[in-house]
CSV table of N, CA and C in Angstrom, one decimal:
chain,number,residue,atom,x,y,z
A,1,TRP,N,-10.5,-223.1,59.3
A,1,TRP,CA,-11.1,-224.6,59.0
A,1,TRP,C,-11.1,-225.0,60.4
A,2,LEU,N,-10.1,-225.0,60.6
A,2,LEU,CA,-9.8,-226.2,61.9
A,2,LEU,C,-10.5,-226.0,63.2
A,3,ALA,N,-10.6,-224.4,63.3
A,3,ALA,CA,-11.4,-224.1,64.5
A,3,ALA,C,-12.9,-224.6,64.2
A,4,GLU,N,-13.3,-224.1,63.1
A,4,GLU,CA,-14.8,-224.7,62.7
A,4,GLU,C,-14.9,-226.1,62.8
A,5,TYR,N,-14.0,-226.9,62.6
A,5,TYR,CA,-14.2,-228.3,62.7
A,5,TYR,C,-14.3,-228.7,64.0
A,6,ALA,N,-13.3,-228.3,64.9
A,6,ALA,CA,-13.4,-228.4,66.3
A,6,ALA,C,-14.6,-228.3,66.7
A,7,GLY,N,-15.2,-227.1,66.7
A,7,GLY,CA,-16.7,-226.7,67.1
A,7,GLY,C,-17.8,-227.9,66.7
A,8,TYR,N,-17.5,-228.1,65.3
A,8,TYR,CA,-18.6,-229.1,64.5
A,8,TYR,C,-18.5,-230.4,65.5
A,9,LEU,N,-16.9,-231.2,65.8
A,9,LEU,CA,-16.8,-232.2,66.9
A,9,LEU,C,-17.6,-232.0,67.9
A,10,LEU,N,-17.1,-231.0,68.7
A,10,LEU,CA,-17.9,-230.7,70.2
A,10,LEU,C,-19.3,-230.8,70.0
A,11,ASN,N,-19.7,-230.3,69.0
A,11,ASN,CA,-21.5,-230.1,69.0
A,11,ASN,C,-22.3,-231.4,68.6
A,12,ARG,N,-21.3,-232.1,67.9
A,12,ARG,CA,-21.9,-233.8,67.5
A,12,ARG,C,-21.6,-234.9,68.1
A,13,CYS,N,-20.3,-234.7,68.8
A,13,CYS,CA,-19.7,-236.0,69.5
A,13,CYS,C,-19.8,-236.1,70.9
A,14,LYS,N,-19.3,-234.9,71.5
A,14,LYS,CA,-19.4,-234.8,72.9
A,14,LYS,C,-20.7,-235.1,73.7
A,15,VAL,N,-20.7,-235.8,74.5
A,15,VAL,CA,-22.2,-236.2,75.4
A,15,VAL,C,-21.8,-235.4,76.7
A,16,GLY,N,-23.3,-235.0,76.9
A,16,GLY,CA,-23.0,-234.2,78.1
A,16,GLY,C,-23.9,-234.8,79.3
A,17,ALA,N,-23.8,-234.5,80.5
A,17,ALA,CA,-24.5,-235.2,81.6
A,17,ALA,C,-25.6,-235.7,81.5
A,18,ASP,N,-26.5,-235.3,80.6
A,18,ASP,CA,-27.8,-236.1,80.4
A,18,ASP,C,-27.8,-236.9,79.5
A,19,GLY,N,-26.8,-237.0,78.8
A,19,GLY,CA,-26.3,-238.3,77.9
A,19,GLY,C,-26.8,-237.9,76.5
A,20,ARG,N,-27.0,-236.7,76.3
A,20,ARG,CA,-27.0,-236.4,74.8
A,20,ARG,C,-26.1,-235.1,74.2
A,21,THR,N,-25.9,-235.0,73.1
A,21,THR,CA,-25.1,-233.9,72.6
A,21,THR,C,-25.8,-232.8,72.5
A,22,ALA,N,-25.1,-231.8,72.2
A,22,ALA,CA,-25.6,-230.2,72.0
A,22,ALA,C,-26.3,-230.4,70.8
A,23,TYR,N,-26.1,-231.2,69.8
A,23,TYR,CA,-26.8,-231.1,68.5
A,23,TYR,C,-28.3,-231.8,68.9
A,24,GLU,N,-28.5,-233.0,69.6
A,24,GLU,CA,-29.4,-233.5,70.2
A,24,GLU,C,-30.4,-232.5,70.8
A,25,ARG,N,-29.8,-231.9,71.8
A,25,ARG,CA,-30.5,-230.8,72.6
A,25,ARG,C,-31.0,-229.7,71.7
A,26,CYS,N,-30.4,-229.4,70.7
A,26,CYS,CA,-30.9,-228.1,70.2
A,26,CYS,C,-32.0,-228.7,68.8
A,27,LYS,N,-31.6,-229.8,68.2
A,27,LYS,CA,-32.5,-230.3,66.9
A,27,LYS,C,-33.4,-231.2,67.4
A,28,GLY,N,-33.2,-231.8,68.6
A,28,GLY,CA,-34.4,-233.0,68.9
A,28,GLY,C,-34.2,-234.1,68.4
A,29,LYS,N,-33.1,-234.5,67.6
A,29,LYS,CA,-32.6,-235.8,67.0
A,29,LYS,C,-31.1,-235.8,67.1
A,30,ALA,N,-30.8,-237.2,66.9
A,30,ALA,CA,-29.5,-237.4,66.8
A,30,ALA,C,-28.8,-237.0,65.6
A,31,SER,N,-27.6,-236.9,65.7
A,31,SER,CA,-26.4,-236.2,64.6
A,31,SER,C,-26.0,-237.7,63.6
A,32,HIS,N,-26.0,-237.4,62.4
A,32,HIS,CA,-25.3,-238.6,61.4
A,32,HIS,C,-24.0,-237.9,61.4
A,33,PHE,N,-23.2,-238.5,62.2
A,33,PHE,CA,-21.7,-238.0,62.1
A,33,PHE,C,-21.0,-238.9,61.1
A,34,CYS,N,-20.2,-238.6,60.2
A,34,CYS,CA,-19.3,-239.2,59.3
A,34,CYS,C,-17.9,-239.8,60.3
A,35,ASP,N,-17.6,-241.0,59.9
A,35,ASP,CA,-16.8,-241.7,60.5
A,35,ASP,C,-15.3,-241.5,60.2
A,36,HIS,N,-15.1,-240.3,59.5
A,36,HIS,CA,-13.5,-240.3,58.8
A,36,HIS,C,-12.9,-239.5,60.0
A,37,GLU,N,-11.5,-239.8,60.1
A,37,GLU,CA,-10.9,-239.2,61.1
A,37,GLU,C,-9.9,-238.2,60.4
A,38,PHE,N,-9.6,-237.1,61.2
A,38,PHE,CA,-9.0,-236.1,60.5
A,38,PHE,C,-7.5,-236.4,60.1
A,39,GLY,N,-7.3,-236.0,58.7
A,39,GLY,CA,-6.1,-236.5,58.0
A,39,GLY,C,-6.0,-237.9,57.7
A,40,GLU,N,-7.1,-238.6,57.7
A,40,GLU,CA,-7.4,-240.0,57.0
A,40,GLU,C,-7.5,-239.8,55.3
A,41,ILE,N,-6.7,-241.0,54.7
A,41,ILE,CA,-6.8,-241.0,53.3
A,41,ILE,C,-8.5,-241.3,52.9
A,42,VAL,N,-8.8,-240.4,51.9
A,42,VAL,CA,-10.1,-241.1,51.4
A,42,VAL,C,-10.3,-240.9,50.1
A,43,MET,N,-11.4,-241.4,49.6
A,43,MET,CA,-11.5,-241.4,48.1
A,43,MET,C,-12.9,-240.4,47.9
A,44,TRP,N,-12.6,-239.7,46.9
A,44,TRP,CA,-13.7,-238.4,46.5
A,44,TRP,C,-13.8,-238.2,45.3
A,45,LYS,N,-15.0,-238.1,44.9
A,45,LYS,CA,-15.7,-238.1,43.5
A,45,LYS,C,-15.4,-236.9,42.8
A,46,LYS,N,-14.5,-236.7,41.7
A,46,LYS,CA,-14.3,-235.4,41.3
A,46,LYS,C,-15.8,-235.1,40.3
A,47,LYS,N,-16.1,-233.7,40.2
A,47,LYS,CA,-17.0,-233.2,39.6
A,47,LYS,C,-16.7,-233.5,38.0
A,48,HIS,N,-17.9,-233.9,37.4
A,48,HIS,CA,-18.3,-234.1,35.8
A,48,HIS,C,-17.8,-233.1,35.3
A,49,MET,N,-16.8,-232.9,34.3
A,49,MET,CA,-16.3,-231.9,33.3
A,49,MET,C,-17.3,-232.1,32.2
A,50,LYS,N,-17.1,-231.2,31.4
A,50,LYS,CA,-17.9,-231.1,29.8
A,50,LYS,C,-17.2,-232.1,29.0
A,51,GLY,N,-17.8,-232.9,28.2
A,51,GLY,CA,-17.2,-233.8,27.3
A,51,GLY,C,-17.3,-235.3,27.7
A,52,PRO,N,-17.1,-236.0,26.9
A,52,PRO,CA,-16.9,-237.6,27.0
A,52,PRO,C,-16.0,-237.8,27.9
A,53,LEU,N,-16.2,-238.8,28.6
A,53,LEU,CA,-15.1,-239.5,29.7
A,53,LEU,C,-14.6,-240.7,28.8
A,54,GLY,N,-13.1,-240.4,29.2
A,54,GLY,CA,-12.5,-241.8,28.2
A,54,GLY,C,-12.5,-242.9,29.0
A,55,LYS,N,-12.3,-244.3,28.4
A,55,LYS,CA,-12.5,-245.4,28.9
A,55,LYS,C,-11.6,-245.7,30.2
A,56,LEU,N,-10.4,-245.0,30.0
A,56,LEU,CA,-9.4,-245.3,31.1
A,56,LEU,C,-9.6,-244.1,32.3
A,57,ASP,N,-10.1,-242.9,31.8
A,57,ASP,CA,-10.4,-241.8,32.9
A,57,ASP,C,-11.0,-242.4,34.0
A,58,SER,N,-11.0,-241.9,35.3
A,58,SER,CA,-11.6,-242.0,36.5
A,58,SER,C,-12.5,-240.9,37.2
A,59,THR,N,-13.6,-241.0,37.7
A,59,THR,CA,-14.1,-239.9,38.5
A,59,THR,C,-13.6,-240.0,39.8
A,60,TRP,N,-12.7,-241.0,40.2
A,60,TRP,CA,-12.7,-240.8,41.6
A,60,TRP,C,-11.3,-240.6,41.7
A,61,ALA,N,-10.8,-240.1,42.8
A,61,ALA,CA,-9.3,-239.7,43.3
A,61,ALA,C,-9.1,-239.9,44.8
A,62,LYS,N,-8.0,-240.0,45.1
A,62,LYS,CA,-7.5,-240.0,46.5
A,62,LYS,C,-7.1,-238.7,47.0
A,63,GLY,N,-7.7,-238.4,48.6
A,63,GLY,CA,-7.3,-237.2,49.1
A,63,GLY,C,-7.3,-237.3,50.7
A,64,ILE,N,-7.2,-236.4,51.3
A,64,ILE,CA,-6.8,-236.2,52.7
A,64,ILE,C,-8.0,-235.4,53.4
A,65,CYS,N,-8.6,-236.6,54.1
A,65,CYS,CA,-9.8,-235.6,54.7
A,65,CYS,C,-9.4,-234.5,56.1
A,66,LEU,N,-9.8,-233.2,55.9
A,66,LEU,CA,-9.4,-232.3,56.6
A,66,LEU,C,-10.8,-231.9,57.5
A,67,GLY,N,-11.8,-232.4,57.5
A,67,GLY,CA,-13.0,-232.1,58.2
A,67,GLY,C,-14.0,-232.1,57.4
A,68,ILE,N,-15.0,-231.6,57.9
A,68,ILE,CA,-16.6,-231.6,57.5
A,68,ILE,C,-17.3,-230.1,57.5
A,69,LYS,N,-17.8,-229.5,56.5
A,69,LYS,CA,-18.4,-228.3,56.8
A,69,LYS,C,-20.1,-228.7,57.5
A,70,GLY,N,-20.4,-228.0,58.6
A,70,GLY,CA,-21.0,-228.1,59.4
A,70,GLY,C,-22.5,-228.0,58.5
A,71,ILE,N,-22.6,-226.8,57.8
A,71,ILE,CA,-23.8,-226.6,57.0
A,71,ILE,C,-24.3,-227.5,55.9
A,72,SER,N,-23.0,-228.1,55.2
A,72,SER,CA,-23.5,-229.0,54.1
A,72,SER,C,-23.2,-230.4,54.3
A,73,ASP,N,-22.2,-230.8,55.3
A,73,ASP,CA,-21.9,-232.2,55.7
A,73,ASP,C,-21.2,-232.9,54.8
């Protein structure tokens, strides 16, 4: 996953001599890059399970950002 994320960053962030990224040259539009750094603490939303949610239960949790899937962002 780290090699895939490194490729994602190079395609979306590295600006070439023409002032455009590889993503912009390929797709013709600017990329919408997530600004979370690798290893940063982030809040993520848990998938809702069946049944009622208790009054003190939270659907949010803390986690560590390990990258972004290029297919689904």
